[in-house]
Short mmCIF file of C-alpha atoms and ligand atoms in Angstrom, two decimals:
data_model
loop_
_atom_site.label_atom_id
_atom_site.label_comp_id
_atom_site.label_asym_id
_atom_site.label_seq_id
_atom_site.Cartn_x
_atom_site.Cartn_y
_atom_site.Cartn_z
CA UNK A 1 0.00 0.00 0.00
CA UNK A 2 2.82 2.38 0.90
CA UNK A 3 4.79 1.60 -2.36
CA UNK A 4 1.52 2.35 -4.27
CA UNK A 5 0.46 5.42 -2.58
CA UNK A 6 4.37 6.89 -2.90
CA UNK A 7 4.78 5.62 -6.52
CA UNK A 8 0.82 7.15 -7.60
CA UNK A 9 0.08 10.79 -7.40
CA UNK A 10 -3.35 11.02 -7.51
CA UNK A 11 -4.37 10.74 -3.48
CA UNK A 12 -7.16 8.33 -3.29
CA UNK A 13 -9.58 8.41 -0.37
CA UNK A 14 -8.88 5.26 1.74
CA UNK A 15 -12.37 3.98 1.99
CA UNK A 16 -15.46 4.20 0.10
CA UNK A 17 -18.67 5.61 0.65
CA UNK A 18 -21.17 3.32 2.33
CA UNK A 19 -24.01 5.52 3.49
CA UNK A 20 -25.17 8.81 1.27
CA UNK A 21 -25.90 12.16 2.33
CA UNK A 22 -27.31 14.32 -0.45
CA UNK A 23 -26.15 17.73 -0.67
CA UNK A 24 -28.83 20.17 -2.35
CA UNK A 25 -27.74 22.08 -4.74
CA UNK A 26 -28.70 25.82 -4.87
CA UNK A 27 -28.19 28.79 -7.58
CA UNK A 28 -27.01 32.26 -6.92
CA UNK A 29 -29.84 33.67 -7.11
CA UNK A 30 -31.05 31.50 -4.05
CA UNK A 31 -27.70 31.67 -2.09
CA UNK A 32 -28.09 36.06 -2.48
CA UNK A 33 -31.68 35.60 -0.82
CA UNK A 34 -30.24 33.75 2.15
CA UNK A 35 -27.04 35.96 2.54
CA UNK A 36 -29.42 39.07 2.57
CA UNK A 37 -31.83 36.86 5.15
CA UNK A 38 -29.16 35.98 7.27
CA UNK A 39 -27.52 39.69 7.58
CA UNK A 40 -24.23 37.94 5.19
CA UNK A 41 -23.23 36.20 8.63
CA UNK A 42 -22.04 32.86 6.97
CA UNK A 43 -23.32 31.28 10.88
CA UNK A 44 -26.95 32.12 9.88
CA UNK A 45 -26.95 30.40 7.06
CA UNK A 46 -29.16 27.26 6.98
CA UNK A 47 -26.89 24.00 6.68
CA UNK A 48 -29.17 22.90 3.99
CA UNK A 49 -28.66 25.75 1.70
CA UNK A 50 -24.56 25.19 1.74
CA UNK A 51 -22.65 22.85 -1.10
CA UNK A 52 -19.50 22.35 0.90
CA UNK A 53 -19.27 23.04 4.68
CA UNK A 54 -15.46 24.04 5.69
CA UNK A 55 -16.65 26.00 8.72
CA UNK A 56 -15.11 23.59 10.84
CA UNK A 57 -13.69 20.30 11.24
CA UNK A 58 -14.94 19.77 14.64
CA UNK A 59 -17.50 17.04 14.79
CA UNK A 60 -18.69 17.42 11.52
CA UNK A 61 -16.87 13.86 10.20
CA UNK A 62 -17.89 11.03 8.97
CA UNK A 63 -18.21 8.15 11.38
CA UNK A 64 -16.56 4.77 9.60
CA UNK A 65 -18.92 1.30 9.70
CA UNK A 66 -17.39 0.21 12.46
CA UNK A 67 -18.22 3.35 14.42
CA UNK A 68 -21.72 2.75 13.78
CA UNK A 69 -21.51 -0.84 14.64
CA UNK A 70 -19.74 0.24 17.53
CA UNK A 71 -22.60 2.55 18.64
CA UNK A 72 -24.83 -0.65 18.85
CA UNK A 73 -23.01 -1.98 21.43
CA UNK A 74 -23.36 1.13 23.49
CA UNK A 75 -24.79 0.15 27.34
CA UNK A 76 -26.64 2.66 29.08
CA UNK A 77 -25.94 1.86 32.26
CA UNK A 78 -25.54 4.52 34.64
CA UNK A 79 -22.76 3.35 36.54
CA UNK A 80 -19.73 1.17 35.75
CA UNK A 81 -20.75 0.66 31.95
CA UNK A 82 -18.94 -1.78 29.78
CA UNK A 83 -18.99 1.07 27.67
CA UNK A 84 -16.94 2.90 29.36
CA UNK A 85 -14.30 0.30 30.33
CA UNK A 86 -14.07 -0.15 26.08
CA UNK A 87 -13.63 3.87 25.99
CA UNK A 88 -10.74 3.71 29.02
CA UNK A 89 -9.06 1.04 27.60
CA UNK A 90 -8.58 3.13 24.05
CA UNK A 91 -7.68 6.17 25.81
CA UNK A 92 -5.15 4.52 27.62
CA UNK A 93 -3.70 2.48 25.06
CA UNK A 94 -2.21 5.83 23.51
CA UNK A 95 -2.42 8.11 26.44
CA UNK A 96 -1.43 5.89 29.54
CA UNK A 97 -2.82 8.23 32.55
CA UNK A 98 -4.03 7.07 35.65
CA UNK A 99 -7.55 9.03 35.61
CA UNK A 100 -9.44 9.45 32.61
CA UNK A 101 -12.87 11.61 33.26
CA UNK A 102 -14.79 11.47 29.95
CA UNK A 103 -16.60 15.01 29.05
CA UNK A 104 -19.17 16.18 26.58
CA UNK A 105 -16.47 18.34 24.88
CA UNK A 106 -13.78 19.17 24.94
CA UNK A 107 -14.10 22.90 26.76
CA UNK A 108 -15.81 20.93 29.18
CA UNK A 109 -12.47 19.12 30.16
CA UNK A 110 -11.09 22.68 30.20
CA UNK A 111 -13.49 23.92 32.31
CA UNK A 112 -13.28 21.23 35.04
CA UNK A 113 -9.02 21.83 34.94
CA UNK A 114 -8.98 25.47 35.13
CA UNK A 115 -11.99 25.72 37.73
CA UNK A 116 -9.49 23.48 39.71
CA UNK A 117 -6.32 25.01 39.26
CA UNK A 118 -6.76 28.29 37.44
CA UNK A 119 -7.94 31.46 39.51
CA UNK A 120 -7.07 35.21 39.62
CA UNK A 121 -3.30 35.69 39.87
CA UNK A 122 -2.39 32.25 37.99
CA UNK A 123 -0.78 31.98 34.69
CA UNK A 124 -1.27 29.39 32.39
CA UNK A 125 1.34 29.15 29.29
CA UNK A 126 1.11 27.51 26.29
CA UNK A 127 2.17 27.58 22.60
CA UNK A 128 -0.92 29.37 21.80
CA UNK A 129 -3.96 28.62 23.24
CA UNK A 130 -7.10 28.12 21.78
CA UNK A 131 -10.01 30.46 21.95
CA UNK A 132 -12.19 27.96 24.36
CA UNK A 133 -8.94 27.10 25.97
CA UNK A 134 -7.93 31.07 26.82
CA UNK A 135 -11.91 31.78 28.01
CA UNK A 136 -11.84 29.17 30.40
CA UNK A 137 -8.94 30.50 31.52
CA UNK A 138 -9.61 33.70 31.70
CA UNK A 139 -13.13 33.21 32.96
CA UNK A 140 -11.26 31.58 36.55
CA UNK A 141 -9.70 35.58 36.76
CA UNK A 142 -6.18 33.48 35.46
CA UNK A 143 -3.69 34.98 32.69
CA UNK A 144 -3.00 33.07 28.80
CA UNK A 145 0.44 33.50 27.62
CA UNK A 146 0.75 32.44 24.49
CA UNK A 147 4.71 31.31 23.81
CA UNK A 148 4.72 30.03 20.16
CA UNK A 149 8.40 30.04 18.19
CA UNK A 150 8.53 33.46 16.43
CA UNK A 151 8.26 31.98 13.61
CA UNK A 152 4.80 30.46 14.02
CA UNK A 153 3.65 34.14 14.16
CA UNK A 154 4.58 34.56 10.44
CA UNK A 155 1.97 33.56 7.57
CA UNK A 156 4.20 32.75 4.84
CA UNK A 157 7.52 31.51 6.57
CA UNK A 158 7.96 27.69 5.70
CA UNK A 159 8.97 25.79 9.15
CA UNK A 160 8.71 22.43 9.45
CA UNK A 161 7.47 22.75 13.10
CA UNK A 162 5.87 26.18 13.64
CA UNK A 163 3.38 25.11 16.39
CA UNK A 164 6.78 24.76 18.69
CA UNK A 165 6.85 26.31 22.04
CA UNK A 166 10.07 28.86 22.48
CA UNK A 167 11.36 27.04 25.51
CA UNK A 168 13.72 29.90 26.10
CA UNK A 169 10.61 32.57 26.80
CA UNK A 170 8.70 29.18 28.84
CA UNK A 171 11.58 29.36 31.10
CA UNK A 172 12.49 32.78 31.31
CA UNK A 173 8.45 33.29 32.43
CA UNK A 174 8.84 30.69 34.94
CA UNK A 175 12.16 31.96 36.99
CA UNK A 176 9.72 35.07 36.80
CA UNK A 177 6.73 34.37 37.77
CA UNK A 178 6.47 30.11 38.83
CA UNK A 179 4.71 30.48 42.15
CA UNK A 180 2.03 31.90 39.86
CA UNK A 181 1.96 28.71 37.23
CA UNK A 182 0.33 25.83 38.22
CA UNK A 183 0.55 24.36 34.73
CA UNK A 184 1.90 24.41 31.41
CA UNK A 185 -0.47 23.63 28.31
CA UNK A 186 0.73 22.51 24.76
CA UNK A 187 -1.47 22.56 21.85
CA UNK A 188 -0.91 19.83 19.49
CA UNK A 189 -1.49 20.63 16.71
CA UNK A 190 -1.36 24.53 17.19
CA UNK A 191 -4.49 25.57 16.43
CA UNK A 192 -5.28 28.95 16.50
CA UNK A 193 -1.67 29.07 14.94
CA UNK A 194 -2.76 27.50 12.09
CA UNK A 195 -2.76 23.41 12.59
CA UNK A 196 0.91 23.52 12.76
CA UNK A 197 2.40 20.47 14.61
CA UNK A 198 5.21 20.56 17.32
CA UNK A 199 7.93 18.51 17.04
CA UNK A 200 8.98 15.54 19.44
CA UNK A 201 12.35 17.43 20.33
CA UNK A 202 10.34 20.45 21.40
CA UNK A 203 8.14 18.84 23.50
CA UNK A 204 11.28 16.96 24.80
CA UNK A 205 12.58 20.31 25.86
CA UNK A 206 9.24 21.83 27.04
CA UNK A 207 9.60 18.65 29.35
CA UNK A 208 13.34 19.38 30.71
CA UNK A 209 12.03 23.30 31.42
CA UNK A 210 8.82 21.76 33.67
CA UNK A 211 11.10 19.12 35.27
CA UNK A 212 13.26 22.19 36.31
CA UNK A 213 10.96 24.13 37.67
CA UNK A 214 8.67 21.40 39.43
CA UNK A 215 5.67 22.24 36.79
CA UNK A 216 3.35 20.16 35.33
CA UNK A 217 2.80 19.82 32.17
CA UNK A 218 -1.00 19.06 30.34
CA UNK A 219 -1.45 18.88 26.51
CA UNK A 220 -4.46 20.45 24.79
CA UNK A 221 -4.60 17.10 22.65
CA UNK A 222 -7.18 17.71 20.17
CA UNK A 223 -5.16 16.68 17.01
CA UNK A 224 -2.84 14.29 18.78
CA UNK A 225 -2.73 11.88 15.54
CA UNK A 226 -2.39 14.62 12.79
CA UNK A 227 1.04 16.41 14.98
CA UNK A 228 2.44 12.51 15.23
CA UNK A 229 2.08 11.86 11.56
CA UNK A 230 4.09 15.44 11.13
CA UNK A 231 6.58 14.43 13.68
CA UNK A 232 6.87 10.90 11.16
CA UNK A 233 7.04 12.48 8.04
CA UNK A 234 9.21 15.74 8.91
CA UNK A 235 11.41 14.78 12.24
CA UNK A 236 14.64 13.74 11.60
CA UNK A 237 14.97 10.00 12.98
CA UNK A 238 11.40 9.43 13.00
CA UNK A 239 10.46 7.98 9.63
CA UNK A 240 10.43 4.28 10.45
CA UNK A 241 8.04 4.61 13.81
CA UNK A 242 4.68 3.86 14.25
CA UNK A 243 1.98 6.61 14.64
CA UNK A 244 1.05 4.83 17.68
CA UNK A 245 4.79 5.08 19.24
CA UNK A 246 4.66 8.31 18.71
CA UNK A 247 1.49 9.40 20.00
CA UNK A 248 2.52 6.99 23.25
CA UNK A 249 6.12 8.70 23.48
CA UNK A 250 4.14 12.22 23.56
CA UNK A 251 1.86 10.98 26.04
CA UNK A 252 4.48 10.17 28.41
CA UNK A 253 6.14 13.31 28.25
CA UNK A 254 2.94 15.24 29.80
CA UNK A 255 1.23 14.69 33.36
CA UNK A 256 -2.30 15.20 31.79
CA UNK A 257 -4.06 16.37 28.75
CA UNK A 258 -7.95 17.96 28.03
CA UNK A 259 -9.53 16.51 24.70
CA UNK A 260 -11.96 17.41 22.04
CA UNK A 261 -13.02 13.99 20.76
CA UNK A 262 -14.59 15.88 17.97
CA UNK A 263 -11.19 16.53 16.72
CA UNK A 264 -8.98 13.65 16.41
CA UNK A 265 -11.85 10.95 18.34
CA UNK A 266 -13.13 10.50 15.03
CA UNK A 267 -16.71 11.36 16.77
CA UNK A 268 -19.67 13.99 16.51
CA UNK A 269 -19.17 14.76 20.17
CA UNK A 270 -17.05 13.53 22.78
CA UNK A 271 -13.92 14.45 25.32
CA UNK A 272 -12.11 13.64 28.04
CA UNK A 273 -9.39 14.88 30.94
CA UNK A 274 -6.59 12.82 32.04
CA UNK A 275 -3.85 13.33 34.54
CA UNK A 276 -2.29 11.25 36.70
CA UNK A 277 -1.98 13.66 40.33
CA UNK A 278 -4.50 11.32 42.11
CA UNK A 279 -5.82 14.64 44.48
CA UNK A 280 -6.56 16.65 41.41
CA UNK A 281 -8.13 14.41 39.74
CA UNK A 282 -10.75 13.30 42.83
CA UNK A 283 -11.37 17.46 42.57
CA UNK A 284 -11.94 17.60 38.82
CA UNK A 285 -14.30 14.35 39.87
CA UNK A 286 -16.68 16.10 42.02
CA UNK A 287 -16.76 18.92 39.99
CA UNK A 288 -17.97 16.23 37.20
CA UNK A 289 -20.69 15.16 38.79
CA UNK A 290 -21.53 18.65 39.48
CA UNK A 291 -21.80 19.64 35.94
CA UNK A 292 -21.38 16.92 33.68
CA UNK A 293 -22.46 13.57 35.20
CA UNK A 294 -21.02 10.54 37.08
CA UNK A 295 -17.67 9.06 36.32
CA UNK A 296 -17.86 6.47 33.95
CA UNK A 297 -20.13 8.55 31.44
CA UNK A 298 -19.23 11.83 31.89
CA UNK A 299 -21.78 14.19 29.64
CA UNK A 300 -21.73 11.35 27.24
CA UNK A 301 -23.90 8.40 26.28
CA UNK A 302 -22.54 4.47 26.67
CA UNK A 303 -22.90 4.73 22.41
CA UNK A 304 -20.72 8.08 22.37
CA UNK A 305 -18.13 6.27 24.42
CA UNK A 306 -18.04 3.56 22.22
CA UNK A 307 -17.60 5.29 19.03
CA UNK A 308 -15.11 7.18 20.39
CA UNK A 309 -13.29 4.10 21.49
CA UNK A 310 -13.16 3.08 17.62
CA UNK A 311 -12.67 6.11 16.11
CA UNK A 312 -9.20 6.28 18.20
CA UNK A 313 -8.63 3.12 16.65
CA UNK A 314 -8.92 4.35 13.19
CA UNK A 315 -7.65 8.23 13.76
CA UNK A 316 -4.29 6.71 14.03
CA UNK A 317 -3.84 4.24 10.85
CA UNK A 318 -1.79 5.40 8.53
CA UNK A 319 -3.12 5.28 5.46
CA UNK A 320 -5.96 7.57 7.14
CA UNK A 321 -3.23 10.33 8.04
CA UNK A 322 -1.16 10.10 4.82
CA UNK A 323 -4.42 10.98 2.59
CA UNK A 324 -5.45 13.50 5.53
CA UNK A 325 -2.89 15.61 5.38
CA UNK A 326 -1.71 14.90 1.32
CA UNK A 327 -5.53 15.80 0.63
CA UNK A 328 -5.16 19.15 2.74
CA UNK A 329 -1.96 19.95 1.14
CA UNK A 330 -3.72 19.43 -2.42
CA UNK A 331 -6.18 22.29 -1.63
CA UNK A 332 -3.68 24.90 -0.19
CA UNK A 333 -1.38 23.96 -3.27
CA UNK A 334 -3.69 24.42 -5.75
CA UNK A 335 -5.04 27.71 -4.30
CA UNK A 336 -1.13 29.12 -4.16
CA UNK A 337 -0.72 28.30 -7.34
CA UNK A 338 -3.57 30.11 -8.22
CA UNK A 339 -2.16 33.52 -6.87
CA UNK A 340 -4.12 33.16 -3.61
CA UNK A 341 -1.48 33.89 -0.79
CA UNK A 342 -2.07 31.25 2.25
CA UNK A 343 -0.37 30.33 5.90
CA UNK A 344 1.98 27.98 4.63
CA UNK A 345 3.40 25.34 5.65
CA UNK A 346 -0.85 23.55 5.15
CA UNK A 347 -2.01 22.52 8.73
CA UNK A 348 -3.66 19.50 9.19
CA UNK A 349 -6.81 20.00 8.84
CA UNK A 350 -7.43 23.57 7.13
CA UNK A 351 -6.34 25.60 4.80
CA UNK A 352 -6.08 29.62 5.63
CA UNK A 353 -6.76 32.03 2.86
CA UNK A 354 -4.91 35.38 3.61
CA UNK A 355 -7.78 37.22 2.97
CA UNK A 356 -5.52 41.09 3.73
CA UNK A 357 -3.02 39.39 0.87
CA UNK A 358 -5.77 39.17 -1.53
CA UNK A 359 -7.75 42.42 -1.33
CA UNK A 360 -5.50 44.97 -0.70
CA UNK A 361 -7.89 47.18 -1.58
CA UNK A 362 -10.15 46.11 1.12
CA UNK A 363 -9.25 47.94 4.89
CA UNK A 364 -9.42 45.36 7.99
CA UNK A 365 -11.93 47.78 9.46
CA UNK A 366 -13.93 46.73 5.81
CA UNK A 367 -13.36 42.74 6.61
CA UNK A 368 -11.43 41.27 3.91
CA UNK A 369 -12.13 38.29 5.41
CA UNK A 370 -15.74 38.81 5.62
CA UNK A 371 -16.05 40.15 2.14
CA UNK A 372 -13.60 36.61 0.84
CA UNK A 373 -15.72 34.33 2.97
CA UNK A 374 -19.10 35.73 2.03
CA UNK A 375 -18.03 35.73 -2.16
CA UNK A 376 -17.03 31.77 -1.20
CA UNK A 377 -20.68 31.35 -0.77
CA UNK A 378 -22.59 33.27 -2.68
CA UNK A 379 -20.45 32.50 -5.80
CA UNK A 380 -20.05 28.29 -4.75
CA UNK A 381 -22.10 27.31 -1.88
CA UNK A 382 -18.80 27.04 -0.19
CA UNK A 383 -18.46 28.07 3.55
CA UNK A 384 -15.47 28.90 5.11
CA UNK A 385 -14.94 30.82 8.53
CA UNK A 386 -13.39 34.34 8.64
CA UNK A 387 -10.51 34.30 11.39
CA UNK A 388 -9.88 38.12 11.56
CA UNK A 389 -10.62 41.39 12.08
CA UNK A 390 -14.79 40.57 13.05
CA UNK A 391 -13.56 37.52 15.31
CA UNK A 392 -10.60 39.57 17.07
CA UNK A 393 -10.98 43.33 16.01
CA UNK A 394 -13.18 44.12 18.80
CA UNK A 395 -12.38 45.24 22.38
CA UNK A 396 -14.32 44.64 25.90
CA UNK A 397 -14.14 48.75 26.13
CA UNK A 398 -15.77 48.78 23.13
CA UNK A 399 -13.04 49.86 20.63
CA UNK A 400 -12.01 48.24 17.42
CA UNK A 401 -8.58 47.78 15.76
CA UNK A 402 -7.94 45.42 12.91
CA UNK A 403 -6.97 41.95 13.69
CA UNK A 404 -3.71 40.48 13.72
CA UNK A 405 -4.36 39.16 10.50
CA UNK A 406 -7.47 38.95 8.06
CA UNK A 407 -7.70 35.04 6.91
CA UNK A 408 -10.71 32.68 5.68
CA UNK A 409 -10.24 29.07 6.99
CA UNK A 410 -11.28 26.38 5.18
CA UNK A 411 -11.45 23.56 7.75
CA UNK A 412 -11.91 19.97 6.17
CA UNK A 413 -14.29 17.61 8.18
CA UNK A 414 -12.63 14.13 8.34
CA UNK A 415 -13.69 11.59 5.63
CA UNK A 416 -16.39 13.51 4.47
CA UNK A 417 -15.27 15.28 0.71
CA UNK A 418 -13.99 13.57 -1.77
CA UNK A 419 -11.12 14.78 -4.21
CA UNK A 420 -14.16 15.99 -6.91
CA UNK A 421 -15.35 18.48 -3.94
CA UNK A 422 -11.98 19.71 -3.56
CA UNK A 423 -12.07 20.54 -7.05
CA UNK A 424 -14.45 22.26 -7.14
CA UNK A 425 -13.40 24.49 -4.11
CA UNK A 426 -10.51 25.24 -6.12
CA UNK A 427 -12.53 26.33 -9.25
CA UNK A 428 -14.80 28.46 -7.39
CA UNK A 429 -11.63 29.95 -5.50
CA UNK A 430 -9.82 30.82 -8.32
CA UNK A 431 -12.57 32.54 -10.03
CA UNK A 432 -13.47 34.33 -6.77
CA UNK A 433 -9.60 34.91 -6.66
CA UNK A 434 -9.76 36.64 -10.89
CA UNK A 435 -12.87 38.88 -9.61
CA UNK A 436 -10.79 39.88 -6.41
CA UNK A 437 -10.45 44.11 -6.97
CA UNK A 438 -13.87 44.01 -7.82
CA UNK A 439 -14.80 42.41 -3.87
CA UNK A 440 -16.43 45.40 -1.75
CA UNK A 441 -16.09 45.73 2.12
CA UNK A 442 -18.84 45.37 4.62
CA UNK A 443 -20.06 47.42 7.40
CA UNK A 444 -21.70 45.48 11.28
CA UNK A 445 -25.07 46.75 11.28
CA UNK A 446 -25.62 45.02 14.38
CA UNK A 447 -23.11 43.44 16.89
CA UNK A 448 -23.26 41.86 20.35
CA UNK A 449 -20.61 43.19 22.81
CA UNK A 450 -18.73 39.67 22.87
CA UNK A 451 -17.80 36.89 20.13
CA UNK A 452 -19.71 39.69 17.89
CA UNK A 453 -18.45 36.79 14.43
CA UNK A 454 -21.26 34.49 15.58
CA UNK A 455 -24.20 36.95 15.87
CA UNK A 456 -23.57 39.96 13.92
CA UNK A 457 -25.27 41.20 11.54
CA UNK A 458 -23.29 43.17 7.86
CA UNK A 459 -24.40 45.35 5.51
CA UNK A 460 -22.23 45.08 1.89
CA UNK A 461 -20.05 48.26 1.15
CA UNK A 462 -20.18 50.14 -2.20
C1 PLP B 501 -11.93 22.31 19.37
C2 PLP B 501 -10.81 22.60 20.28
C3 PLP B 501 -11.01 22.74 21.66
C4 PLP B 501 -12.38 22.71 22.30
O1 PLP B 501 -13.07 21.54 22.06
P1 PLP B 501 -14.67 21.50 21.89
O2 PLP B 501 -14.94 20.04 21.72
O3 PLP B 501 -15.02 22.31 20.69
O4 PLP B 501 -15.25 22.04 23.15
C5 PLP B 501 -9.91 22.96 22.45
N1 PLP B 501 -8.68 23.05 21.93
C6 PLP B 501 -8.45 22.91 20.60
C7 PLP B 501 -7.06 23.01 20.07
C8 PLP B 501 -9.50 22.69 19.73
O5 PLP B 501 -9.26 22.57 18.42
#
């Protein structure tokens, strides 16, 4: 199979489609009437009326056979499960903590390990955290330091491991101000930084710095399998590994992690926390049962647990992660090629349109990003997500600046498109791409005070 795939260009998907969802098709004319209905804010857009759905990749997969199969066997019991013990055993088989408290989601995790150790005064560093990651943090009165590499903070710089931590800063912070950090947080794959991976050696050294200063240290796990199949493919010495060595090697290197099993779980919902400080974790406990339910099922179902279970089975073959990340790659290729200026190197699981690059004529205070993401659909069907100046420009005092950058993301649900959808992403793009000084601006007729991308309301420019 590996001789095939490497000697064959053309990326095949590694399955084939066993259960049909129809897409409905819609015409310009239509898509205008339900950008003007839903004040162009691509989030109140009916599902039904979009083509191809890149808004996000989180839970919006497709579950394999033996998912579903799995589901079947999902037990309801309330306590102790067999469910459950199936969902333990899978976590732990890559992820070897002691305690393993299954969640709804994975903010949920978040907010049971921040409620516990976060608080005013605390800081929590990471690489970058993400946005649920930095309100839960924030919401305990506790500080986000975000310590990426320098050059993670650069669109177009090619690095093979931007998502890195700069261990330098991580331990400068920490003679400063450790009595203050009760733990530090990797993101794997960076995120918010554009699903760029972090390499084994970093995390090696993000290790040595926590070991020095008696810190523990929790990843924000989310796309666990995607960063090992990086670390394979791009880390020097680590070609001729498993996946699953990898992903164990990382584990061990961290005290704990928080997980989105909507990510890499392969599932439509699903989390968990792990850590293996037996006093924190009877606290994150009781605080479970407070909020999210008893032990062994968290705020899931026995049948979530169970396709969980498989889907962490599957996340991790390889064949999977070769076409996942080749097949992302193929998109953000064929959109550079076509003049459209991306975050390179391609995450795994989204491509970023530089939306500023594009339409220079276009001020951030006019979303670029808006104006690129809302031509996506009205011209295609397609929906991407504007990461920019509407999700970041605006201030609690109530004052806006542009964003630290205006980009679309196209985030590609797992196992869901095939290569034909792609294509046509890419012919839409590239015609959206030809019209590009002809794009106007919007204005926010309406906005909430806080995450104003998900409710506003725009009125088009010109
Ligand atoms: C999605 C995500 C989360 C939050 O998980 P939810 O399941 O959406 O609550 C946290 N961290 C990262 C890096 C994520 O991508």
């Amino acid at each position: 199979m590996l001789a095939a795939m490497d000697r064959w260009q053309t990326i095949i998907e590694p399955f084939r489609i066993h259960a049909v969802e129809p897409i409905r098709l819609t015409t310009e004319a239509q898509r205008e009437r339900a950008l003007e209905a839903a004040g162009w804010n691509l989030f109140s857009i009916h599902a039904q009326d979009v083509l191809i759905d890149l808004l996000t990749d989180s839970g919006t997969g497709a579950m394999s056979r033996d998912q579903w199969a799995a589901i079947q066997h999902g037990d309801e019991s309330y306590a102790g499960s067999p469910s459950w013990y199936v969902f333990l055993e899978a976590v732990q088989h890559l992820f070897p903590f002691k305690h393993v408290i299954p969640t709804h989601q994975g903010r949920a995790a978040e907010k049971l390990l921040f409620t516990a150790i976060g608080g005013p005064g605390k800081v929590i560093p990471s690489n970058t955290h993400f946005d649920t990651t930095r309100a839960n943090v924030e919401y305990t009165g506790a500080e986000g330091v975000d310590l990426v590499i320098p050059e993670g903070r650069q669109p177009s710089l090619i690095h093979p491991f931007k998502g890195n931590m700069d261990t330098a800063a991580l331990d400068a912070l920490l003679r400063e101000r450790g009595d203050d950090v009760p733990v530090v947080m990797v993101t794997i794959t960076n995120n918010s930084g554009g699903g760029q991976p972090v390499s084994l050696q970093n995390l090696h050294a993000i290790r040595d710095v926590c070991d020095a200063h008696g810190k523990p240290l929790f990843l924000d796990g989310c796309r666990f399998a995607e960063n090992a199949w990086f670390i394979k493919e791009r880390e020097p010495g680590q070609a001729h590994r498993s996946v699953v060595e990898i992903v164990q090697e990382v584990g061990s290197l961290a005290d704990g992690m928080t997980m989105s099993a909507k990510k890499d779980g392969m599932a439509n919902i699903g989390g968990w926390l792990a850590m293996n400080d037996d006093a924190l974790a009877e606290q994150c406990r009781n605080l479970l049962i407070l909020t999210e339910g008893f032990p062994t099922y968290g705020g899931l179902a026995g049948r979530d647990l169970e396709a969980i279970a498989q889907g962490l089975r599957e996340v991790v073959d390889e064949d999977y992660l070769r076409y996942r990340t080749r097949s992302t790659a193929y998109l953000g290729d064929a959109l550079v090629a076509a003049g459209i200026p991306c975050v390179q190197p391609f995450g795994g699981h989204a491509v970023y349109l530089d939306a500023r690059g594009l339409l220079p004529h276009i001020p951030p205070l006019e979303y670029p990003g808006q104006a690129l993401a809302v031509e996506l659909y009205r011209a295609g069907g397609i929906r991407g997500c504007e990461i920019g100046t509407v999700m970041f420009g605006l201030h609690p005092d109530g004052t806006e600046t542009p964003g630290p950058m205006d980009l679309v993301r196209l985030a590609i649900p797992r196992r869901t498109y095939t290569q034909s959808h792609i294509d046509y992403v890419i012919e839409v793009a590239r015609d959206v791409a030809s019209r590009a000084s002809s794009l106007r601006g919007f204005r926010i007729a309406t906005q909430p005070r806080q995450l104003r991308h998900f409710t506003a309301t725009f009125e088009p420019l010109g």
